[in-house]
Amino acid sequence: MGIVVNNLPRIREECEVLHITDKQIREIMNRLHNDLLKGLGKDTHEKSIVKCWITYIQDLPNGKERGKFLALDLGGTNFRVLIINLGENHFDMQSKIYAIPNHIMTGTGVALFDHIAECLANFMKEHDVYEERLALGFTFSFPLKQLGLTKGILQRWTKGFSCSGVVGEDVVQGLKDAIARRGDLSLTVMGILNDATGTLMSCAHKNPYCRIGVIIGTGSNACYVEKTKNCELFDGEPGKDELLINTEWGAFGDDGTLDFVRTEFDREIDANSINPGKQIQEKMISGMYMGELVRLALVKFTRMGLLFGGHGSDLLFQRGSFYTKYVSEIESDKQGDYTSCMEILEELGLSHATEADMAGVRHVCESVSRRAAHLVSAGIATLLNKMAEPRVTVGIDGSVYRFHPHFHALMCDKIAQLVSPGIQFDLMLSEDGSGRGAALVAAVACRQSQQAA
Ligand code: GLC
Protein backbone atom coordinates (compact mmCIF):
# COMPACT_ATOMS: atom_id res chain seq x y z
CA MET A 1 0.00 0.00 0.00
CA GLY A 2 1.27 3.46 -0.89
CA ILE A 3 1.61 6.22 1.64
CA VAL A 4 -1.68 8.02 2.17
CA VAL A 5 -1.06 11.75 2.17
CA ASN A 6 -3.70 13.93 3.74
CA ASN A 7 -4.20 16.78 1.35
CA LEU A 8 -7.16 18.29 3.15
CA PRO A 9 -5.14 21.01 4.91
CA ARG A 10 -3.69 22.10 1.55
CA ILE A 11 -7.16 22.12 -0.03
CA ARG A 12 -8.47 24.18 2.86
CA GLU A 13 -5.65 26.64 2.38
CA GLU A 14 -6.34 26.90 -1.34
CA CYS A 15 -10.06 27.49 -0.63
CA GLU A 16 -9.24 30.49 1.56
CA VAL A 17 -9.64 32.72 -1.53
CA LEU A 18 -13.32 31.83 -1.42
CA HIS A 19 -13.67 33.06 2.13
CA ILE A 20 -14.97 36.62 2.39
CA THR A 21 -13.95 38.17 5.69
CA ASP A 22 -16.32 40.25 7.80
CA LYS A 23 -14.31 43.33 6.97
CA GLN A 24 -14.71 42.61 3.27
CA ILE A 25 -18.43 41.97 3.72
CA ARG A 26 -18.83 45.39 5.35
CA GLU A 27 -16.98 46.97 2.47
CA ILE A 28 -19.24 45.16 -0.01
CA MET A 29 -22.28 46.46 1.87
CA ASN A 30 -21.02 50.05 1.68
CA ARG A 31 -20.38 49.72 -2.01
CA LEU A 32 -23.77 48.16 -2.69
CA HIS A 33 -25.48 50.89 -0.68
CA ASN A 34 -23.76 53.53 -2.80
CA ASP A 35 -24.73 51.71 -5.96
CA LEU A 36 -28.37 51.51 -4.87
CA LEU A 37 -28.39 55.27 -4.29
CA LYS A 38 -26.87 55.83 -7.72
CA GLY A 39 -29.52 53.65 -9.32
CA LEU A 40 -32.31 55.63 -7.64
CA GLY A 41 -30.82 59.08 -8.30
CA LYS A 42 -31.90 61.14 -11.26
CA ASP A 43 -28.44 62.39 -12.19
CA THR A 44 -26.62 59.17 -11.46
CA HIS A 45 -29.04 56.55 -12.78
CA GLU A 46 -27.83 56.51 -16.35
CA LYS A 47 -24.30 55.51 -15.43
CA SER A 48 -25.31 53.36 -12.49
CA ILE A 49 -24.55 49.65 -12.37
CA VAL A 50 -27.28 48.49 -10.01
CA LYS A 51 -30.18 49.96 -11.88
CA CYS A 52 -32.95 49.96 -9.29
CA TRP A 53 -35.73 49.87 -11.85
CA ILE A 54 -39.10 51.26 -10.89
CA THR A 55 -41.80 48.62 -11.21
CA TYR A 56 -44.88 50.83 -11.20
CA ILE A 57 -46.32 48.51 -8.59
CA GLN A 58 -47.44 50.66 -5.69
CA ASP A 59 -49.98 48.44 -4.05
CA LEU A 60 -49.29 45.17 -2.37
CA PRO A 61 -52.10 42.64 -2.37
CA ASN A 62 -54.53 42.99 0.51
CA GLY A 63 -55.77 39.41 0.43
CA LYS A 64 -59.12 40.51 -1.04
CA GLU A 65 -58.19 39.83 -4.66
CA ARG A 66 -60.59 37.45 -6.40
CA GLY A 67 -61.01 35.85 -9.79
CA LYS A 68 -59.39 33.69 -12.43
CA PHE A 69 -56.10 34.80 -13.92
CA LEU A 70 -53.51 33.56 -16.33
CA ALA A 71 -49.80 33.94 -15.76
CA LEU A 72 -46.68 33.42 -17.80
CA ASP A 73 -43.36 32.82 -16.14
CA LEU A 74 -40.24 33.15 -18.27
CA GLY A 75 -36.72 33.50 -17.03
CA GLY A 76 -35.57 30.56 -14.94
CA THR A 77 -34.70 27.12 -16.14
CA ASN A 78 -38.27 26.57 -17.26
CA PHE A 79 -41.03 28.44 -18.98
CA ARG A 80 -44.44 27.98 -17.39
CA VAL A 81 -48.02 28.86 -18.06
CA LEU A 82 -50.36 29.02 -15.09
CA ILE A 83 -54.02 29.49 -14.34
CA ILE A 84 -54.83 30.74 -10.90
CA ASN A 85 -58.12 31.02 -9.09
CA LEU A 86 -58.16 33.42 -6.18
CA GLY A 87 -61.14 32.70 -3.97
CA GLU A 88 -62.41 33.71 -0.55
CA ASN A 89 -60.52 31.10 1.40
CA HIS A 90 -58.76 29.16 -1.26
CA PHE A 91 -56.11 29.51 -3.82
CA ASP A 92 -56.13 27.11 -6.67
CA MET A 93 -53.37 26.93 -9.21
CA GLN A 94 -52.61 24.70 -12.16
CA SER A 95 -49.55 25.03 -14.28
CA LYS A 96 -47.58 23.38 -17.00
CA ILE A 97 -43.89 23.55 -17.79
CA TYR A 98 -42.82 23.96 -21.38
CA ALA A 99 -39.28 23.60 -22.60
CA ILE A 100 -37.54 26.49 -24.24
CA PRO A 101 -35.16 24.74 -26.59
CA ASN A 102 -31.69 26.15 -26.88
CA HIS A 103 -32.22 27.30 -30.46
CA ILE A 104 -35.13 29.43 -29.25
CA MET A 105 -33.16 30.86 -26.29
CA THR A 106 -30.52 32.08 -28.70
CA GLY A 107 -32.67 32.60 -31.82
CA THR A 108 -34.90 35.54 -32.78
CA GLY A 109 -37.27 37.42 -30.51
CA VAL A 110 -40.15 36.75 -32.90
CA ALA A 111 -39.59 32.99 -32.64
CA LEU A 112 -39.43 33.27 -28.84
CA PHE A 113 -42.72 35.15 -28.55
CA ASP A 114 -44.42 32.90 -31.11
CA HIS A 115 -43.35 29.91 -29.05
CA ILE A 116 -44.71 31.49 -25.87
CA ALA A 117 -48.04 32.34 -27.53
CA GLU A 118 -48.33 28.82 -28.87
CA CYS A 119 -47.72 27.26 -25.44
CA LEU A 120 -50.26 29.68 -23.98
CA ALA A 121 -52.89 28.73 -26.58
CA ASN A 122 -52.32 25.01 -26.00
CA PHE A 123 -52.57 25.50 -22.27
CA MET A 124 -55.79 27.48 -22.57
CA LYS A 125 -57.30 24.72 -24.73
CA GLU A 126 -56.32 22.07 -22.21
CA HIS A 127 -57.92 24.06 -19.40
CA ASP A 128 -61.08 24.93 -21.30
CA VAL A 129 -60.54 28.67 -21.22
CA TYR A 130 -59.50 29.07 -24.85
CA GLU A 131 -62.49 31.26 -25.63
CA GLU A 132 -62.43 33.32 -22.44
CA ARG A 133 -61.06 36.81 -22.18
CA LEU A 134 -58.82 36.49 -19.15
CA ALA A 135 -56.42 38.91 -17.52
CA LEU A 136 -52.79 37.89 -17.70
CA GLY A 137 -49.74 38.73 -15.63
CA PHE A 138 -46.35 38.20 -17.25
CA THR A 139 -43.35 37.35 -15.10
CA PHE A 140 -40.39 38.16 -17.29
CA SER A 141 -37.25 37.79 -15.24
CA PHE A 142 -34.72 39.92 -17.04
CA PRO A 143 -33.71 43.56 -16.55
CA LEU A 144 -36.55 45.74 -17.76
CA LYS A 145 -36.79 49.48 -17.83
CA GLN A 146 -40.44 49.88 -17.04
CA LEU A 147 -42.36 52.77 -18.46
CA GLY A 148 -45.60 51.65 -16.87
CA LEU A 149 -47.17 48.52 -15.44
CA THR A 150 -47.66 47.08 -18.92
CA LYS A 151 -44.68 48.52 -20.72
CA GLY A 152 -41.11 47.41 -20.21
CA ILE A 153 -38.03 47.82 -22.36
CA LEU A 154 -35.52 44.96 -22.18
CA GLN A 155 -32.11 46.30 -21.17
CA ARG A 156 -30.03 43.17 -21.56
CA TRP A 157 -30.49 39.44 -21.65
CA THR A 158 -29.07 37.40 -18.76
CA LYS A 159 -28.89 33.70 -17.78
CA GLY A 160 -27.98 32.31 -21.19
CA PHE A 161 -30.70 33.98 -23.31
CA SER A 162 -29.71 36.07 -26.32
CA CYS A 163 -32.74 36.37 -28.63
CA SER A 164 -32.19 38.97 -31.29
CA GLY A 165 -34.33 42.05 -31.78
CA VAL A 166 -35.64 42.29 -28.21
CA VAL A 167 -33.08 44.44 -26.33
CA GLY A 168 -34.33 48.03 -26.49
CA GLU A 169 -37.87 46.89 -27.28
CA ASP A 170 -41.09 46.69 -25.29
CA VAL A 171 -41.51 43.08 -24.24
CA VAL A 172 -45.26 43.36 -23.61
CA GLN A 173 -45.66 44.57 -27.19
CA GLY A 174 -43.59 41.59 -28.37
CA LEU A 175 -46.03 39.25 -26.62
CA LYS A 176 -49.10 41.14 -27.86
CA ASP A 177 -47.77 41.04 -31.44
CA ALA A 178 -47.29 37.29 -31.24
CA ILE A 179 -50.84 36.87 -29.89
CA ALA A 180 -52.13 39.09 -32.71
CA ARG A 181 -50.20 37.06 -35.32
CA ARG A 182 -52.13 33.99 -34.20
CA GLY A 183 -55.42 35.84 -34.08
CA ASP A 184 -57.20 33.23 -31.95
CA LEU A 185 -56.70 34.45 -28.38
CA SER A 186 -58.28 37.36 -26.60
CA LEU A 187 -56.40 38.30 -23.46
CA THR A 188 -55.61 41.44 -21.54
CA VAL A 189 -52.03 41.78 -20.39
CA MET A 190 -52.47 43.52 -17.02
CA GLY A 191 -48.89 43.72 -15.89
CA ILE A 192 -45.31 42.70 -16.45
CA LEU A 193 -43.01 42.00 -13.55
CA ASN A 194 -39.82 40.38 -12.45
CA ASP A 195 -39.61 37.14 -10.45
CA ALA A 196 -38.15 38.97 -7.43
CA THR A 197 -41.14 41.31 -7.56
CA GLY A 198 -43.49 38.32 -7.90
CA THR A 199 -41.90 36.73 -4.86
CA LEU A 200 -42.44 39.88 -2.83
CA MET A 201 -46.07 40.15 -3.98
CA SER A 202 -46.82 36.54 -3.26
CA CYS A 203 -45.31 36.62 0.23
CA ALA A 204 -46.98 39.93 1.02
CA HIS A 205 -50.29 38.30 0.16
CA LYS A 206 -49.81 36.08 3.20
CA ASN A 207 -47.61 38.15 5.44
CA PRO A 208 -47.96 41.91 5.87
CA TYR A 209 -44.36 42.27 7.07
CA CYS A 210 -42.97 41.08 3.76
CA ARG A 211 -41.15 44.03 2.19
CA ILE A 212 -38.28 42.37 0.33
CA GLY A 213 -38.34 39.64 -2.34
CA VAL A 214 -35.17 37.77 -3.25
CA ILE A 215 -34.34 35.18 -5.90
CA ILE A 216 -31.44 32.78 -5.47
CA GLY A 217 -32.05 30.46 -8.38
CA THR A 218 -30.70 30.39 -11.91
CA GLY A 219 -29.98 34.08 -11.33
CA SER A 220 -29.79 36.37 -8.31
CA ASN A 221 -31.90 39.46 -7.70
CA ALA A 222 -33.86 41.45 -5.12
CA CYS A 223 -36.88 43.70 -5.06
CA TYR A 224 -37.90 45.90 -2.11
CA VAL A 225 -40.33 48.56 -1.00
CA GLU A 226 -38.84 52.04 -1.33
CA LYS A 227 -40.24 55.43 -0.39
CA THR A 228 -41.52 57.17 -3.49
CA LYS A 229 -39.66 60.33 -2.52
CA ASN A 230 -36.36 58.44 -2.86
CA CYS A 231 -37.20 57.27 -6.39
CA GLU A 232 -36.15 60.36 -8.24
CA LEU A 233 -37.06 58.93 -11.63
CA PHE A 234 -40.62 58.04 -10.77
CA ASP A 235 -43.08 59.83 -13.02
CA GLY A 236 -46.23 57.81 -12.33
CA GLU A 237 -49.32 58.61 -10.37
CA PRO A 238 -48.40 60.85 -7.41
CA GLY A 239 -49.84 60.43 -3.98
CA LYS A 240 -48.62 56.96 -3.08
CA ASP A 241 -45.83 56.88 -0.51
CA GLU A 242 -44.15 53.71 -1.62
CA LEU A 243 -43.30 51.67 -4.65
CA LEU A 244 -41.48 48.50 -5.49
CA ILE A 245 -37.95 48.69 -6.81
CA ASN A 246 -36.40 45.89 -8.83
CA THR A 247 -32.73 46.35 -7.92
CA GLU A 248 -31.20 43.99 -10.54
CA TRP A 249 -28.38 43.53 -8.07
CA GLY A 250 -27.02 40.64 -10.14
CA ALA A 251 -25.14 43.30 -12.11
CA PHE A 252 -23.37 44.55 -8.97
CA GLY A 253 -19.64 44.40 -9.64
CA ASP A 254 -19.84 44.97 -13.40
CA ASP A 255 -17.61 48.05 -12.94
CA GLY A 256 -14.96 46.20 -10.94
CA THR A 257 -16.44 46.91 -7.48
CA LEU A 258 -16.20 43.26 -6.50
CA ASP A 259 -12.77 42.59 -8.00
CA PHE A 260 -11.18 42.71 -4.55
CA VAL A 261 -12.94 39.48 -3.62
CA ARG A 262 -13.14 37.74 -7.00
CA THR A 263 -11.00 34.69 -7.68
CA GLU A 264 -9.43 33.07 -10.71
CA PHE A 265 -12.49 30.78 -10.83
CA ASP A 266 -14.84 33.75 -11.10
CA ARG A 267 -12.76 35.26 -13.86
CA GLU A 268 -12.80 32.03 -15.80
CA ILE A 269 -16.58 31.60 -15.46
CA ASP A 270 -17.04 35.11 -16.72
CA ALA A 271 -14.64 34.76 -19.64
CA ASN A 272 -16.41 31.61 -20.84
CA SER A 273 -19.91 33.01 -20.43
CA ILE A 274 -22.28 34.33 -23.08
CA ASN A 275 -22.14 37.79 -21.42
CA PRO A 276 -18.55 38.50 -20.30
CA GLY A 277 -18.14 41.42 -17.90
CA LYS A 278 -21.84 41.36 -17.05
CA GLN A 279 -23.80 40.05 -14.03
CA ILE A 280 -20.67 39.72 -11.91
CA GLN A 281 -22.41 39.34 -8.53
CA GLU A 282 -24.86 36.84 -10.04
CA LYS A 283 -21.99 34.76 -11.37
CA MET A 284 -20.57 34.43 -7.84
CA ILE A 285 -23.89 33.33 -6.36
CA SER A 286 -26.51 31.78 -8.52
CA GLY A 287 -27.42 28.31 -9.63
CA MET A 288 -26.39 28.84 -13.21
CA TYR A 289 -22.75 29.12 -12.10
CA MET A 290 -22.29 27.52 -8.68
CA GLY A 291 -21.61 23.98 -9.90
CA GLU A 292 -19.18 25.23 -12.49
CA LEU A 293 -17.28 27.24 -9.85
CA VAL A 294 -16.86 24.04 -7.86
CA ARG A 295 -15.74 22.15 -10.95
CA LEU A 296 -13.08 24.73 -11.78
CA ALA A 297 -11.65 24.47 -8.28
CA LEU A 298 -11.71 20.66 -8.46
CA VAL A 299 -9.89 20.76 -11.78
CA LYS A 300 -7.22 23.03 -10.36
CA PHE A 301 -6.71 20.87 -7.27
CA THR A 302 -6.55 17.73 -9.40
CA ARG A 303 -3.88 19.27 -11.58
CA MET A 304 -1.98 20.25 -8.44
CA GLY A 305 -2.12 16.62 -7.37
CA LEU A 306 -4.26 17.41 -4.32
CA LEU A 307 -7.27 15.38 -5.46
CA PHE A 308 -7.85 11.99 -7.07
CA GLY A 309 -4.17 11.15 -7.02
CA GLY A 310 -3.74 13.76 -9.71
CA HIS A 311 -5.95 11.82 -12.15
CA GLY A 312 -9.18 13.47 -13.29
CA SER A 313 -11.68 12.17 -15.83
CA ASP A 314 -12.95 13.38 -19.20
CA LEU A 315 -16.19 14.52 -17.60
CA LEU A 316 -14.46 16.41 -14.81
CA PHE A 317 -12.56 18.38 -17.42
CA GLN A 318 -15.72 19.10 -19.40
CA ARG A 319 -17.38 22.46 -18.89
CA GLY A 320 -20.82 22.36 -17.25
CA SER A 321 -20.55 18.73 -16.13
CA PHE A 322 -20.76 19.48 -12.41
CA TYR A 323 -24.39 20.48 -11.82
CA THR A 324 -25.33 22.93 -9.09
CA LYS A 325 -27.71 20.35 -7.64
CA TYR A 326 -24.62 18.21 -6.88
CA VAL A 327 -23.48 20.89 -4.42
CA SER A 328 -26.76 20.57 -2.50
CA GLU A 329 -26.63 16.78 -2.66
CA ILE A 330 -23.03 16.52 -1.47
CA GLU A 331 -23.67 18.90 1.42
CA SER A 332 -26.81 16.94 2.35
CA ASP A 333 -24.66 13.96 3.35
CA LYS A 334 -24.18 13.85 7.12
CA GLN A 335 -20.72 14.81 8.40
CA GLY A 336 -18.42 11.89 7.74
CA ASP A 337 -20.87 10.15 5.38
CA TYR A 338 -20.16 10.41 1.68
CA THR A 339 -22.97 8.42 0.07
CA SER A 340 -24.17 11.12 -2.36
CA CYS A 341 -20.68 12.39 -2.91
CA MET A 342 -19.49 8.94 -3.93
CA GLU A 343 -22.39 8.47 -6.37
CA ILE A 344 -21.75 11.82 -7.97
CA LEU A 345 -18.02 11.22 -8.30
CA GLU A 346 -18.77 7.85 -9.86
CA GLU A 347 -21.09 9.51 -12.36
CA LEU A 348 -18.27 11.85 -13.22
CA GLY A 349 -15.93 8.94 -13.89
CA LEU A 350 -14.03 9.44 -10.64
CA SER A 351 -14.64 6.11 -8.98
CA HIS A 352 -11.00 6.05 -7.90
CA ALA A 353 -11.76 8.82 -5.37
CA THR A 354 -10.71 8.03 -1.81
CA GLU A 355 -12.49 9.13 1.32
CA ALA A 356 -9.94 11.91 1.71
CA ASP A 357 -10.80 13.10 -1.82
CA MET A 358 -14.46 13.16 -0.89
CA ALA A 359 -13.72 15.26 2.17
CA GLY A 360 -11.82 17.62 -0.14
CA VAL A 361 -14.68 17.80 -2.65
CA ARG A 362 -17.14 18.50 0.12
CA HIS A 363 -14.94 21.27 1.44
CA VAL A 364 -14.83 22.91 -1.99
CA CYS A 365 -18.64 22.73 -2.23
CA GLU A 366 -18.99 24.26 1.23
CA SER A 367 -16.58 27.07 0.43
CA VAL A 368 -18.43 28.02 -2.76
CA SER A 369 -21.94 27.81 -1.29
CA ARG A 370 -20.97 29.57 1.93
CA ARG A 371 -19.50 32.45 -0.06
CA ALA A 372 -22.71 32.68 -2.10
CA ALA A 373 -24.85 32.69 1.05
CA HIS A 374 -22.68 35.41 2.59
CA LEU A 375 -22.83 37.60 -0.50
CA VAL A 376 -26.62 37.35 -0.64
CA SER A 377 -26.74 38.08 3.09
CA ALA A 378 -24.65 41.20 2.56
CA GLY A 379 -27.17 42.32 -0.05
CA ILE A 380 -30.21 41.64 2.13
CA ALA A 381 -28.63 43.31 5.17
CA THR A 382 -27.83 46.37 3.04
CA LEU A 383 -31.50 46.63 2.07
CA LEU A 384 -32.71 46.03 5.63
CA ASN A 385 -30.41 48.74 6.97
CA LYS A 386 -31.41 51.13 4.21
CA MET A 387 -35.12 50.58 4.84
CA ALA A 388 -34.56 50.92 8.61
CA GLU A 389 -37.91 49.40 9.50
CA PRO A 390 -38.21 47.62 12.84
CA ARG A 391 -39.53 44.37 11.42
CA VAL A 392 -39.25 42.95 7.91
CA THR A 393 -39.94 39.55 6.40
CA VAL A 394 -37.84 38.63 3.39
CA GLY A 395 -39.60 36.37 0.88
CA ILE A 396 -37.12 34.15 -0.94
CA ASP A 397 -37.48 31.82 -3.89
CA GLY A 398 -35.13 29.98 -6.22
CA SER A 399 -33.60 26.53 -6.49
CA VAL A 400 -30.41 27.31 -4.57
CA TYR A 401 -32.24 28.62 -1.52
CA ARG A 402 -34.90 25.93 -1.75
CA PHE A 403 -32.68 22.88 -2.16
CA HIS A 404 -29.36 23.70 -0.52
CA PRO A 405 -29.45 22.13 2.94
CA HIS A 406 -27.65 24.93 4.80
CA PHE A 407 -28.29 28.09 2.81
CA HIS A 408 -31.12 29.30 5.01
CA ALA A 409 -29.17 28.80 8.24
CA LEU A 410 -26.02 30.40 6.82
CA MET A 411 -28.05 33.41 5.76
CA CYS A 412 -29.89 33.79 9.07
CA ASP A 413 -26.59 33.82 10.97
CA LYS A 414 -24.86 36.22 8.64
CA ILE A 415 -27.70 38.70 8.27
CA ALA A 416 -28.16 38.78 12.06
CA GLN A 417 -24.51 39.83 12.34
CA LEU A 418 -24.86 42.55 9.73
CA VAL A 419 -28.14 44.33 10.45
CA SER A 420 -28.29 47.47 12.52
CA PRO A 421 -29.44 47.04 16.11
CA GLY A 422 -33.19 47.08 16.54
CA ILE A 423 -34.03 45.50 13.19
CA GLN A 424 -35.91 42.24 13.39
CA PHE A 425 -36.05 40.10 10.26
CA ASP A 426 -37.08 36.69 9.12
CA LEU A 427 -36.58 34.72 5.93
CA MET A 428 -39.61 33.04 4.42
CA LEU A 429 -39.60 30.55 1.58
CA SER A 430 -41.90 31.78 -1.11
CA GLU A 431 -44.15 29.14 -2.54
CA ASP A 432 -43.95 29.68 -6.25
CA GLY A 433 -43.48 33.42 -6.14
CA SER A 434 -43.12 34.10 -9.80
CA GLY A 435 -46.31 32.41 -10.94
CA ARG A 436 -48.51 33.47 -8.08
CA GLY A 437 -46.99 36.96 -8.08
CA ALA A 438 -47.92 37.48 -11.74
CA ALA A 439 -51.52 36.53 -11.03
CA LEU A 440 -51.58 38.85 -8.02
CA VAL A 441 -50.21 41.76 -10.02
CA ALA A 442 -52.93 41.13 -12.60
CA ALA A 443 -55.51 40.84 -9.81
CA VAL A 444 -54.49 44.06 -8.07
CA ALA A 445 -54.48 45.88 -11.42
CA CYS A 446 -57.96 44.55 -12.21
CA ARG A 447 -59.21 45.57 -8.77
CA GLN A 448 -57.87 49.05 -9.33
CA SER A 449 -59.26 49.45 -12.82
CA GLN A 450 -62.66 48.33 -11.54
CA GLN A 451 -62.41 50.86 -8.72
CA ALA A 452 -61.49 53.58 -11.19
CA ALA A 453 -64.35 52.71 -13.56
C1 GLC B 1 -31.28 37.73 -13.51
C2 GLC B 1 -32.27 38.69 -14.15
C3 GLC B 1 -33.24 39.22 -13.11
C4 GLC B 1 -33.87 38.06 -12.37
C5 GLC B 1 -32.82 37.16 -11.78
C6 GLC B 1 -33.39 35.96 -11.08
O1 GLC B 1 -30.48 38.45 -12.63
O2 GLC B 1 -31.59 39.76 -14.77
O3 GLC B 1 -34.22 40.02 -13.73
O4 GLC B 1 -34.71 38.54 -11.35
O5 GLC B 1 -31.96 36.71 -12.81
O6 GLC B 1 -34.13 35.16 -11.94
mmCIF file of C-alpha atoms and ligand atoms in Angstrom, residues 75-76 140-143 158-159 194-196 215 218-221 246 248 250 279 282, ligand 1:
data_model
loop_
_atom_site.group_PDB
_atom_site.id
_atom_site.type_symbol
_atom_site.label_atom_id
_atom_site.label_comp_id
_atom_site.label_asym_id
_atom_site.label_seq_id
_atom_site.Cartn_x
_atom_site.Cartn_y
_atom_site.Cartn_z
ATOM 1 C CA GLY A 75 -36.720 33.497 -17.031
ATOM 2 C CA GLY A 76 -35.570 30.560 -14.944
ATOM 3 C CA PHE A 140 -40.394 38.159 -17.287
ATOM 4 C CA SER A 141 -37.251 37.791 -15.241
ATOM 5 C CA PHE A 142 -34.724 39.916 -17.041
ATOM 6 C CA PRO A 143 -33.711 43.558 -16.547
ATOM 7 C CA THR A 158 -29.073 37.396 -18.763
ATOM 8 C CA LYS A 159 -28.888 33.702 -17.782
ATOM 9 C CA ASN A 194 -39.821 40.379 -12.446
ATOM 10 C CA ASP A 195 -39.609 37.136 -10.445
ATOM 11 C CA ALA A 196 -38.146 38.966 -7.427
ATOM 12 C CA ILE A 215 -34.335 35.178 -5.897
ATOM 13 C CA THR A 218 -30.696 30.387 -11.907
ATOM 14 C CA GLY A 219 -29.985 34.080 -11.329
ATOM 15 C CA SER A 220 -29.793 36.374 -8.308
ATOM 16 C CA ASN A 221 -31.901 39.460 -7.704
ATOM 17 C CA ASN A 246 -36.396 45.890 -8.834
ATOM 18 C CA GLU A 248 -31.196 43.995 -10.535
ATOM 19 C CA GLY A 250 -27.024 40.640 -10.145
ATOM 20 C CA GLN A 279 -23.802 40.050 -14.033
ATOM 21 C CA GLU A 282 -24.855 36.841 -10.036
HETATM 22 C C1 GLC B 1 -31.276 37.734 -13.515
HETATM 23 C C2 GLC B 1 -32.274 38.688 -14.149
HETATM 24 C C3 GLC B 1 -33.241 39.220 -13.110
HETATM 25 C C4 GLC B 1 -33.874 38.063 -12.368
HETATM 26 C C5 GLC B 1 -32.819 37.164 -11.777
HETATM 27 C C6 GLC B 1 -33.395 35.960 -11.076
HETATM 28 O O1 GLC B 1 -30.484 38.446 -12.628
HETATM 29 O O2 GLC B 1 -31.586 39.756 -14.774
HETATM 30 O O3 GLC B 1 -34.217 40.021 -13.726
HETATM 31 O O4 GLC B 1 -34.711 38.540 -11.350
HETATM 32 O O5 GLC B 1 -31.956 36.707 -12.810
HETATM 33 O O6 GLC B 1 -34.129 35.156 -11.939
#
